[in-house]
Amino acid sequence: MGEVVFNFIQSTGIYNVITDFGMYYKQIIMIGVGCLLLYLAINKGFEPLLLVPIAFGMILTNLPLSDIMSHPQTLLNMHPIDSKEAAMQAQQGIWAVDIKNKFPGGLLHYLYQGDELGIFPPLIFMGVGAMTDFGPLIANPKSLLLGAAAQFGIFFTFIGAIFFGFDAQAASSIGIIGGADGPTSIYLATKLKPELLGPIAVAAYSYMALVPIIQPPIMRALTSEEERNIVMDQLRPVSKKEKIIFPIMVTIIVSLILPSAATLIGMLMLGNLFKECGVTDRLSKTASNELMNIVTIFLGISVGATATGEAFLTWQTFKIFALGVIAFSIGTASGVILAKIMNKFSKNPINPLIGSAGVSAVPMAARVSNKVGQQENPGNFLLMHAMGPNVAGVIGSAVAAGVLLSLFG
Amino acid sequence: MNLTNLLDLMKTDITALTKSEQLIASLVVTLLSMCIVFVVLMVIMAAVKIMTKSSSKPKKEKEQIIVKEDIKQDEDNKEIVAVISSAIACALNTTTNNIVIKKIKKSENSDTSWSKLGRIEQMSSMLGGYEYDKKI
């Protein structure tokens, strides 16, 4: 009886942590980090839909002996070579084998396959597409340039990451944080540098949650009071026909120029077509609600589970977080600067504040542009104008991801 | 070392490059990638402009036709015909005998709810403004 109890105690996580603290201290710190993220998500409202599953996945994977992320194990029982035939086959490399015993992997390992094989992020993109209105972008196609300018953050950080000693694949995955696009960051990281997925996803979503704090000072520093006061002309109404043609056209154009971006752009535009075509309401609702929610849960929890103590608590993570915020700031700044330049040449006035919305982070970045604009002039509504660069940013970062994939994939 | 080799090495074994070569290679990547991003988005921009132009052309023609066809006849709603013809006569400073209405076609109402609201406000202010508002 005593032995049974002792065996049970030995199998507990508490016993293992106490007896082998040196091995488990990183996990304990990570459980603390997970709890901190949960606090930020639940109490402070930082991107709760993603940070709650990510943080919980982080806690689960770091609980000692939980093996929730473990690989499946298969024991093979090899038959002895006892006949001439078997010997001849063995020479050709054919062995008779039985699967002796199979230990299934942890639940999150299987869910992680959705990330690893590049399935979940494009599905999220489909949901994003089903929730996005490209109307402001179609009404003012110049917004596309602002969406492109904001991608400077990605490539500036790429240079920074190379300088910090990362290889090209890691630098690409880190740079894409500047696109402020969670699914794209995860997609690129799983394709190019899966071992950095945890820190990259956590950095990307943390900074997206911090958009209202990071962006306004940069926006104010780069614009004059006069510029922030610019009132823009009202956007023209966009016809249903245009809204239907747009996703089909963009998919074909982008995929023909950059086949590696076809997955992300294709799914984004498919979701949008569901919404706009008017005959697939059920599909549009599923893509933007149920499917999106299911995939968000799986993606969040399995991405969080990649943030194990060994992988997360390294200098690399700190570098990634530092580079991420630089990427984000440069993206914001370059959007504002291009908007200022465009304003010099444009007949219709452009408020430079909408340039910062070129980093994706839909619709948070557009809301920030609107808010900063209204602080100067409460009667100035920039939200719809900022939605143009905002959705252009989503297309832009998917294109940038496609370029990096084709260069380093 | 040419650029293709440089990018190849960057992709496969970045440690083989010196710091300055890494910097040059990453600058090349930045320049190249930003150009591609800009080109792709500019192509989309051009395509959107073409789409907008081609889809707005027939619309204009339609509007013109509607304006012309406004002064035409519809047999079903005699009252409406009477109102429209007297309104036209009034606007042209003549009598209904001098005009011939061939066809009346209902034009699609493309007003946004904002402009409808604006019109209601205008009308209410003309109808005695404040008191009318109060009734609403």
Coordinates of C-alpha atoms in Angstrom, one line a residue:
Chain A
M1 CA 0.0 0.0 0.0
G2 CA 2.8 2.4 1.0
E3 CA 4.6 1.6 -2.2
V4 CA 1.5 2.4 -4.3
V5 CA 1.1 5.8 -2.6
F6 CA 4.8 6.5 -3.0
N7 CA 4.6 5.6 -6.7
F8 CA 1.7 7.9 -7.1
I9 CA 3.5 10.7 -5.3
Q10 CA 6.5 10.2 -7.6
S11 CA 4.3 10.5 -10.6
T12 CA 2.9 13.9 -9.6
G13 CA 4.2 17.1 -11.1
I14 CA 4.8 18.6 -7.7
Y15 CA 7.2 15.9 -6.7
N16 CA 9.1 16.2 -9.9
V17 CA 9.4 20.0 -9.6
I18 CA 10.6 19.8 -6.0
T19 CA 13.1 17.1 -6.6
D20 CA 14.4 18.4 -10.0
F21 CA 13.8 22.2 -9.7
G22 CA 16.8 23.0 -12.0
M23 CA 15.1 21.2 -14.9
Y24 CA 11.7 22.7 -14.4
Y25 CA 12.3 26.3 -13.4
K26 CA 11.8 27.5 -16.9
Q27 CA 8.5 25.8 -17.2
I28 CA 7.4 27.5 -13.9
I29 CA 8.4 30.9 -15.2
M30 CA 6.4 30.2 -18.4
I31 CA 3.4 29.3 -16.4
G32 CA 3.8 32.7 -14.7
V33 CA 4.1 34.4 -18.2
G34 CA 0.9 32.5 -19.3
C35 CA -0.9 33.8 -16.2
L36 CA 0.3 37.3 -16.9
L37 CA -1.0 37.1 -20.4
L38 CA -4.3 35.8 -19.1
Y39 CA -4.5 38.8 -16.7
L40 CA -3.8 41.2 -19.6
A41 CA -6.3 39.6 -21.8
I42 CA -9.1 39.2 -19.3
N43 CA -8.6 42.2 -17.1
K44 CA -7.2 44.7 -19.6
G45 CA -8.9 43.4 -22.7
F46 CA -5.7 42.9 -24.8
E47 CA -6.8 40.9 -27.8
P48 CA -8.7 38.5 -25.5
L49 CA -10.0 36.3 -28.3
L50 CA -6.5 35.2 -29.2
L51 CA -4.5 35.8 -26.1
V52 CA -6.7 33.7 -23.8
P53 CA -6.2 30.5 -25.8
I54 CA -2.6 31.3 -26.5
A55 CA -1.8 31.9 -22.8
F56 CA -3.8 28.9 -21.7
G57 CA -1.9 26.7 -24.3
M58 CA 1.3 28.1 -22.9
I59 CA 0.3 27.1 -19.4
L60 CA -0.8 23.6 -20.5
T61 CA 2.4 22.8 -22.4
N62 CA 4.6 23.9 -19.5
L63 CA 2.9 21.9 -16.8
P64 CA 5.4 19.2 -15.9
L65 CA 4.8 15.7 -17.3
S66 CA 1.5 16.8 -19.0
D67 CA 3.0 15.8 -22.4
I68 CA 0.2 17.6 -24.0
M69 CA 2.4 18.6 -27.0
S70 CA 4.3 15.3 -27.2
H71 CA 4.8 13.4 -30.5
P72 CA 3.2 10.1 -31.0
Q73 CA 5.5 7.1 -30.5
T74 CA 5.4 3.9 -32.3
L75 CA 7.4 0.8 -31.3
L76 CA 8.4 -1.5 -34.1
N77 CA 8.9 -5.2 -33.6
M78 CA 11.3 -6.4 -36.3
H79 CA 11.0 -10.0 -37.4
P80 CA 14.2 -12.0 -37.3
I81 CA 15.8 -12.9 -40.6
D82 CA 15.1 -16.6 -40.5
S83 CA 14.7 -17.6 -44.1
K84 CA 16.6 -17.1 -47.4
E85 CA 13.8 -15.0 -48.7
A86 CA 13.8 -12.7 -45.8
A87 CA 17.6 -12.3 -46.1
M88 CA 17.3 -11.4 -49.8
Q89 CA 14.6 -8.9 -49.0
A90 CA 16.6 -7.4 -46.2
Q91 CA 19.4 -6.8 -48.7
Q92 CA 17.0 -4.8 -50.7
G93 CA 16.1 -2.8 -47.6
I94 CA 12.7 -4.5 -47.1
W95 CA 12.2 -5.7 -43.5
A96 CA 9.3 -7.5 -41.9
V97 CA 8.0 -5.3 -39.1
D98 CA 5.0 -5.3 -36.7
I99 CA 3.8 -2.2 -35.0
K100 CA 4.2 -3.5 -31.5
N101 CA 2.8 -0.6 -29.5
K102 CA 1.6 2.8 -30.2
F103 CA 1.6 5.7 -27.8
P104 CA -0.6 8.5 -29.1
G105 CA 0.8 12.0 -29.0
G106 CA -0.7 14.8 -26.9
L107 CA -3.9 16.5 -28.0
L108 CA -2.2 19.8 -28.8
H109 CA 0.3 18.0 -31.0
Y110 CA -2.5 17.0 -33.3
L111 CA -4.1 20.4 -33.2
Y112 CA -0.7 21.9 -34.0
Q113 CA -0.7 20.0 -37.3
G114 CA -3.2 22.6 -38.5
D115 CA -0.6 25.3 -38.0
E116 CA 2.4 23.2 -39.1
L117 CA 0.8 22.2 -42.4
G118 CA -0.4 25.8 -43.0
I119 CA -4.1 25.1 -42.7
F120 CA -5.4 27.3 -39.9
P121 CA -3.9 30.7 -40.8
P122 CA -5.5 30.7 -44.3
L123 CA -8.8 29.7 -42.7
I124 CA -8.6 32.6 -40.4
F125 CA -7.9 34.8 -43.4
M126 CA -11.1 33.5 -45.0
G127 CA -13.0 34.6 -41.9
V128 CA -11.3 38.0 -42.0
G129 CA -12.3 38.3 -45.6
A130 CA -15.9 37.5 -44.8
M131 CA -15.9 40.3 -42.2
T132 CA -14.0 42.9 -44.3
D133 CA -15.6 45.6 -46.4
F134 CA -13.4 46.5 -49.3
G135 CA -15.7 49.4 -50.2
P136 CA -13.6 52.2 -48.9
L137 CA -10.6 50.8 -50.7
I138 CA -12.5 50.5 -54.0
A139 CA -13.8 54.0 -53.6
N140 CA -10.3 55.4 -53.0
P141 CA -7.8 53.0 -54.7
K142 CA -4.9 55.3 -53.7
S143 CA -5.2 53.7 -50.2
L144 CA -3.4 50.7 -51.7
L145 CA -0.2 52.8 -51.8
L146 CA -0.5 53.5 -48.1
G147 CA -1.0 49.8 -47.4
A148 CA 2.2 49.1 -49.4
A149 CA 4.2 51.8 -47.6
A150 CA 3.4 50.4 -44.2
Q151 CA 5.2 47.2 -45.2
F152 CA 8.5 49.0 -45.0
G153 CA 8.5 48.0 -41.3
I154 CA 8.7 44.4 -42.3
F155 CA 11.8 44.8 -44.4
F156 CA 13.5 47.3 -42.2
T157 CA 13.2 44.8 -39.4
F158 CA 14.5 42.1 -41.7
I159 CA 17.7 44.0 -42.0
G160 CA 17.8 44.5 -38.2
A161 CA 17.2 40.8 -37.6
I162 CA 20.0 39.8 -40.0
F163 CA 22.3 42.3 -38.1
F164 CA 21.3 40.6 -34.8
G165 CA 22.5 37.3 -36.1
F166 CA 19.3 35.6 -37.3
D167 CA 19.3 33.7 -40.5
A168 CA 17.3 34.8 -43.5
Q169 CA 14.3 32.6 -42.7
A170 CA 14.1 33.7 -39.1
A171 CA 14.6 37.3 -40.1
S172 CA 11.7 37.1 -42.6
S173 CA 9.4 35.5 -39.9
I174 CA 10.4 38.2 -37.4
G175 CA 10.0 41.1 -39.9
I176 CA 6.5 40.1 -40.7
I177 CA 5.4 41.1 -37.2
G178 CA 5.7 44.6 -38.6
G179 CA 2.8 43.7 -40.9
A180 CA 0.7 43.5 -37.7
D181 CA -1.1 40.6 -39.1
G182 CA -1.3 37.6 -36.8
P183 CA -2.3 34.8 -39.2
T184 CA 0.3 36.0 -41.7
S185 CA 3.0 36.0 -39.0
I186 CA 2.0 32.4 -37.9
Y187 CA 1.8 31.2 -41.5
L188 CA 5.2 32.5 -42.5
A189 CA 6.8 31.4 -39.3
T190 CA 5.5 27.8 -39.6
K191 CA 6.7 27.7 -43.2
L192 CA 10.1 29.3 -42.6
K193 CA 11.1 28.9 -39.0
P194 CA 8.7 26.8 -36.9
E195 CA 11.0 26.8 -33.9
L196 CA 10.4 30.6 -33.5
L197 CA 6.6 30.3 -33.8
G198 CA 5.8 30.8 -30.1
P199 CA 7.7 34.0 -29.5
I200 CA 6.7 35.4 -32.9
A201 CA 3.0 34.7 -32.4
V202 CA 3.0 36.1 -28.9
A203 CA 4.9 39.2 -30.0
A204 CA 2.6 39.8 -33.0
Y205 CA -0.6 39.5 -31.0
S206 CA 0.8 41.5 -28.0
Y207 CA 1.8 44.4 -30.3
M208 CA -1.5 44.2 -32.1
A209 CA -3.2 44.6 -28.7
L210 CA -0.9 47.6 -28.1
V211 CA -1.7 49.4 -31.3
P212 CA -3.6 52.2 -29.4
I213 CA -0.5 52.8 -27.3
I214 CA 2.3 52.4 -29.8
Q215 CA 0.8 54.3 -32.8
P216 CA -0.5 57.7 -31.5
P217 CA 2.8 59.1 -30.3
I218 CA 4.5 58.2 -33.6
M219 CA 1.5 59.7 -35.6
R220 CA 1.6 62.9 -33.6
A221 CA 5.4 63.3 -33.8
L222 CA 5.3 63.0 -37.6
T223 CA 2.3 65.3 -38.3
S224 CA 1.6 69.0 -37.7
E225 CA -1.6 70.2 -36.1
E226 CA -2.7 71.5 -39.4
E227 CA -2.2 68.2 -41.1
R228 CA -4.1 66.3 -38.4
N229 CA -7.0 68.7 -39.0
I230 CA -7.4 67.9 -42.6
V231 CA -11.0 67.0 -43.4
M232 CA -11.3 64.5 -46.3
D233 CA -13.9 64.5 -49.0
Q234 CA -16.7 62.0 -48.6
L235 CA -16.1 58.7 -50.3
R236 CA -18.3 57.8 -53.2
P237 CA -20.8 54.9 -52.7
V238 CA -19.4 51.7 -54.3
S239 CA -21.7 49.5 -56.3
K240 CA -22.4 45.8 -55.5
K241 CA -21.0 44.8 -58.9
E242 CA -17.6 46.4 -58.1
K243 CA -17.6 44.7 -54.7
I244 CA -18.2 41.4 -56.3
I245 CA -15.6 41.8 -59.1
F246 CA -12.9 43.1 -56.7
P247 CA -12.1 39.9 -54.8
I248 CA -12.1 37.8 -58.0
M249 CA -9.9 40.3 -59.8
V250 CA -7.4 40.7 -56.9
T251 CA -7.0 36.9 -56.5
I252 CA -6.3 36.4 -60.1
I253 CA -3.8 39.4 -60.4
V254 CA -1.9 38.6 -57.2
S255 CA -1.7 34.9 -57.8
L256 CA -0.5 35.4 -61.3
I257 CA 2.2 37.8 -60.2
L258 CA 3.1 36.0 -57.0
P259 CA 1.9 32.4 -56.8
S260 CA 3.3 32.0 -53.3
A261 CA 0.8 34.6 -52.0
A262 CA -2.1 32.7 -53.6
T263 CA -3.0 30.8 -50.4
L264 CA -3.5 33.8 -48.2
I265 CA -4.9 36.2 -50.7
G266 CA -7.1 33.5 -52.2
M267 CA -8.7 32.6 -48.9
L268 CA -9.1 36.2 -47.9
M269 CA -10.9 37.0 -51.1
L270 CA -13.0 33.9 -51.1
G271 CA -14.3 34.9 -47.7
N272 CA -15.0 38.4 -49.1
L273 CA -16.8 37.0 -52.1
F274 CA -19.0 34.9 -49.8
K275 CA -20.0 38.1 -48.2
E276 CA -20.4 40.3 -51.2
C277 CA -22.0 38.0 -53.8
G278 CA -25.3 37.9 -51.9
V279 CA -26.1 34.3 -52.7
T280 CA -24.0 32.6 -50.1
D281 CA -25.1 34.2 -46.9
R282 CA -24.9 30.9 -45.0
L283 CA -21.3 30.3 -46.1
S284 CA -20.4 33.9 -45.2
K285 CA -21.9 33.5 -41.8
T286 CA -20.1 30.2 -41.1
A287 CA -16.8 31.6 -42.3
S288 CA -17.0 34.7 -40.2
N289 CA -18.6 33.1 -37.1
E290 CA -18.5 29.4 -36.3
L291 CA -15.5 28.4 -38.5
M292 CA -13.5 31.4 -37.5
N293 CA -14.2 30.8 -33.8
I294 CA -13.3 27.1 -34.0
V295 CA -10.1 27.8 -35.9
T296 CA -9.2 30.6 -33.5
I297 CA -9.5 28.3 -30.6
F298 CA -7.4 25.6 -32.2
L299 CA -4.8 28.0 -33.6
G300 CA -4.5 29.9 -30.4
I301 CA -4.1 27.0 -28.0
S302 CA -1.7 25.1 -30.3
V303 CA 0.4 28.2 -31.0
G304 CA 0.6 28.9 -27.3
A305 CA 1.7 25.3 -26.8
T306 CA 4.8 26.0 -28.9
A307 CA 6.0 28.5 -26.2
T308 CA 7.8 25.9 -24.0
G309 CA 10.2 27.2 -21.5
E310 CA 13.2 26.0 -23.5
A311 CA 12.1 27.6 -26.7
F312 CA 10.7 30.8 -25.2
L313 CA 13.1 31.8 -22.4
T314 CA 16.0 32.7 -24.6
W315 CA 17.8 35.8 -25.7
Q316 CA 16.2 35.3 -29.1
T317 CA 12.8 35.9 -27.7
F318 CA 13.9 39.3 -26.2
K319 CA 15.5 40.2 -29.5
I320 CA 12.2 39.2 -31.3
F321 CA 10.1 41.4 -29.0
A322 CA 12.5 44.3 -29.5
L323 CA 12.6 43.9 -33.3
G324 CA 8.8 43.4 -33.4
V325 CA 8.1 46.8 -31.8
I326 CA 10.6 48.4 -34.2
A327 CA 8.9 46.8 -37.1
F328 CA 5.6 48.0 -36.0
S329 CA 6.8 51.6 -35.4
I330 CA 8.5 51.8 -38.7
G331 CA 5.4 50.5 -40.4
T332 CA 3.3 53.1 -38.8
A333 CA 5.8 55.9 -39.6
S334 CA 6.3 54.9 -43.2
G335 CA 2.5 54.9 -43.8
V336 CA 2.2 58.4 -42.3
I337 CA 5.1 59.7 -44.3
L338 CA 3.8 58.4 -47.6
A339 CA 0.4 59.9 -46.8
K340 CA 2.1 63.2 -46.3
I341 CA 4.0 62.9 -49.6
M342 CA 0.8 61.9 -51.4
N343 CA -1.0 64.9 -49.8
K344 CA 1.5 67.2 -51.6
F345 CA 0.6 65.8 -55.0
S346 CA -3.1 65.0 -54.6
K347 CA -6.0 67.2 -55.7
N348 CA -8.1 65.9 -52.9
P349 CA -6.6 66.4 -49.4
I350 CA -5.4 63.3 -47.6
N351 CA -5.1 63.4 -43.8
P352 CA -1.7 61.8 -43.0
L353 CA -3.2 60.1 -40.0
I354 CA -4.9 57.5 -42.2
G355 CA -1.4 56.3 -43.3
S356 CA -0.7 54.6 -40.0
A357 CA -3.7 52.3 -40.6
G358 CA -1.6 50.7 -43.4
V359 CA -0.3 48.2 -40.9
S360 CA -3.0 45.6 -41.0
A361 CA -4.5 45.1 -37.4
V362 CA -8.0 45.5 -38.8
P363 CA -10.0 47.5 -37.6
M364 CA -8.0 48.6 -34.5
A365 CA -5.4 50.7 -36.6
A366 CA -8.2 52.5 -38.4
R367 CA -10.0 53.3 -35.1
V368 CA -6.7 54.7 -33.8
S369 CA -6.4 57.0 -36.9
N370 CA -10.0 58.1 -36.3
K371 CA -9.4 58.7 -32.6
V372 CA -6.2 60.7 -33.0
G373 CA -8.0 62.8 -35.8
Q374 CA -10.9 63.5 -33.5
Q375 CA -8.7 64.7 -30.7
E376 CA -7.7 67.6 -33.0
N377 CA -11.1 68.1 -34.5
P378 CA -14.1 66.3 -32.9
G379 CA -16.1 66.7 -36.1
N380 CA -13.6 64.9 -38.3
F381 CA -14.6 61.4 -39.1
L382 CA -11.6 59.5 -40.6
L383 CA -12.7 56.0 -39.8
M384 CA -14.0 55.1 -43.3
H385 CA -11.0 56.8 -45.0
A386 CA -8.7 54.8 -42.7
M387 CA -10.4 51.6 -43.5
G388 CA -9.0 51.8 -47.0
P389 CA -5.3 51.7 -46.1
N390 CA -6.2 49.3 -43.3
V391 CA -7.6 46.6 -45.6
A392 CA -4.9 47.4 -48.2
G393 CA -2.4 46.6 -45.4
V394 CA -3.9 43.1 -45.1
I395 CA -3.4 42.6 -48.8
G396 CA 0.0 44.2 -48.6
S397 CA 1.3 42.1 -45.8
A398 CA 0.0 38.9 -47.5
V399 CA 1.9 40.0 -50.7
A400 CA 5.0 40.7 -48.6
A401 CA 4.7 37.3 -47.0
G402 CA 4.4 35.8 -50.5
V403 CA 7.6 37.6 -51.6
L404 CA 9.6 36.4 -48.5
L405 CA 8.2 32.8 -49.1
S406 CA 9.3 32.8 -52.7
L407 CA 12.8 34.2 -51.7
F408 CA 13.5 32.0 -48.7
G409 CA 11.0 29.2 -48.7
Chain B
M1 CA 30.0 37.6 -56.2
N2 CA 26.8 38.5 -58.1
L3 CA 23.4 39.2 -56.6
T4 CA 22.0 35.8 -57.4
N5 CA 24.8 34.0 -55.6
L6 CA 24.5 36.4 -52.7
L7 CA 20.8 35.7 -52.3
D8 CA 21.3 32.0 -52.8
L9 CA 23.9 32.0 -50.0
M10 CA 21.6 34.1 -47.8
K11 CA 18.9 31.5 -48.3
T12 CA 21.0 28.4 -47.7
D13 CA 24.0 29.4 -45.5
I14 CA 24.1 32.9 -44.3
T15 CA 27.1 32.3 -42.1
A16 CA 29.2 32.0 -45.3
L17 CA 28.7 35.7 -45.8
T18 CA 30.6 38.5 -44.1
K19 CA 28.7 41.1 -42.1
S20 CA 29.0 43.7 -45.0
E21 CA 27.8 41.1 -47.5
Q22 CA 24.9 40.2 -45.2
L23 CA 24.0 43.9 -45.1
I24 CA 24.2 44.3 -48.8
A25 CA 22.1 41.2 -49.4
S26 CA 19.4 42.3 -46.9
L27 CA 19.3 45.7 -48.5
V28 CA 18.8 44.1 -51.9
V29 CA 16.0 41.9 -50.4
T30 CA 14.4 45.0 -48.9
L31 CA 14.6 46.9 -52.2
L32 CA 13.4 44.0 -54.3
S33 CA 10.6 43.0 -52.0
M34 CA 9.3 46.6 -51.5
C35 CA 9.3 47.1 -55.3
I36 CA 7.3 43.9 -55.8
V37 CA 4.8 44.9 -53.1
F38 CA 4.4 48.3 -54.6
V39 CA 4.1 47.0 -58.2
V40 CA 1.5 44.4 -57.1
L41 CA -0.6 46.9 -55.2
M42 CA -0.2 49.5 -58.0
V43 CA -1.4 46.9 -60.5
I44 CA -4.5 46.2 -58.3
M45 CA -5.0 50.0 -58.0
A46 CA -4.9 50.3 -61.8
A47 CA -7.3 47.4 -62.1
V48 CA -9.7 48.9 -59.6
K49 CA -9.6 52.2 -61.5
I50 CA -10.3 50.5 -64.8
M51 CA -13.2 48.5 -63.2
T52 CA -14.6 51.7 -61.7
K53 CA -14.5 53.5 -65.0
S54 CA -16.0 50.6 -67.0
S55 CA -18.8 50.1 -64.5
S56 CA -19.7 53.7 -64.1
K57 CA -20.0 54.5 -67.9
P58 CA -23.3 52.7 -68.6
K59 CA -24.7 54.0 -65.3
K60 CA -24.2 57.6 -66.6
E61 CA -26.0 56.8 -69.8
K62 CA -28.9 55.3 -67.8
E63 CA -29.2 58.3 -65.7
Q64 CA -29.5 60.5 -68.8
I65 CA -32.1 58.3 -70.2
I66 CA -34.1 58.4 -67.0
V67 CA -34.0 62.2 -67.0
K68 CA -35.3 62.3 -70.6
E69 CA -37.8 59.6 -70.0
D70 CA -39.2 61.2 -67.0
I71 CA -41.7 63.1 -69.1
K72 CA -43.5 60.1 -70.4
Q73 CA -46.7 58.3 -69.8
D74 CA -47.8 55.4 -67.6
E75 CA -51.4 54.3 -67.9
D76 CA -51.8 52.6 -64.6
N77 CA -51.4 55.5 -62.2
K78 CA -53.5 58.3 -63.6
E79 CA -53.2 60.4 -60.4
I80 CA -49.4 60.3 -60.5
V81 CA -49.5 61.2 -64.2
A82 CA -51.7 64.1 -63.4
V83 CA -49.4 65.3 -60.6
I84 CA -46.2 64.9 -62.7
S85 CA -47.7 66.7 -65.7
S86 CA -49.0 69.6 -63.7
A87 CA -45.6 69.8 -61.9
I88 CA -43.8 69.9 -65.3
A89 CA -46.3 72.5 -66.6
C90 CA -45.8 74.6 -63.5
A91 CA -42.0 74.3 -63.8
L92 CA -42.1 75.3 -67.5
N93 CA -44.6 78.1 -66.8
T94 CA -47.2 76.7 -69.2
T95 CA -50.3 74.6 -69.2
T96 CA -50.7 70.9 -69.3
N97 CA -52.3 71.3 -72.8
N98 CA -48.9 72.3 -74.3
I99 CA -46.9 69.3 -73.2
V100 CA -47.1 65.7 -74.2
I101 CA -45.9 63.1 -71.8
K102 CA -44.9 59.9 -73.6
K103 CA -43.6 57.8 -70.9
I104 CA -43.0 57.9 -67.2
K105 CA -40.4 55.6 -65.7
K106 CA -39.7 55.1 -62.1
S107 CA -36.0 55.9 -61.4
E108 CA -34.2 53.9 -58.9
N109 CA -33.8 55.6 -55.6
S110 CA -30.0 55.8 -55.1
D111 CA -30.2 58.1 -52.1
T112 CA -28.3 57.1 -49.0
S113 CA -30.1 57.2 -45.8
W114 CA -28.0 60.2 -44.9
S115 CA -29.3 62.2 -47.8
K116 CA -32.9 61.1 -47.1
L117 CA -32.5 62.3 -43.5
G118 CA -31.0 65.5 -44.8
R119 CA -34.0 66.0 -47.1
I120 CA -36.5 65.3 -44.3
E121 CA -34.7 67.8 -42.1
Q122 CA -34.8 70.4 -44.8
M123 CA -38.5 69.8 -45.4
S124 CA -39.3 69.9 -41.7
S125 CA -37.4 73.2 -41.3
M126 CA -39.4 74.7 -44.2
L127 CA -42.7 73.4 -42.7
G128 CA -42.2 75.4 -39.5
G129 CA -39.0 73.9 -38.2
Y130 CA -38.9 73.6 -34.5
E131 CA -42.5 72.6 -33.9
Y132 CA -42.4 70.0 -36.6
D133 CA -39.3 68.5 -35.1
K134 CA -41.0 68.3 -31.8
K135 CA -43.9 66.3 -33.2
I136 CA -41.4 63.7 -34.6

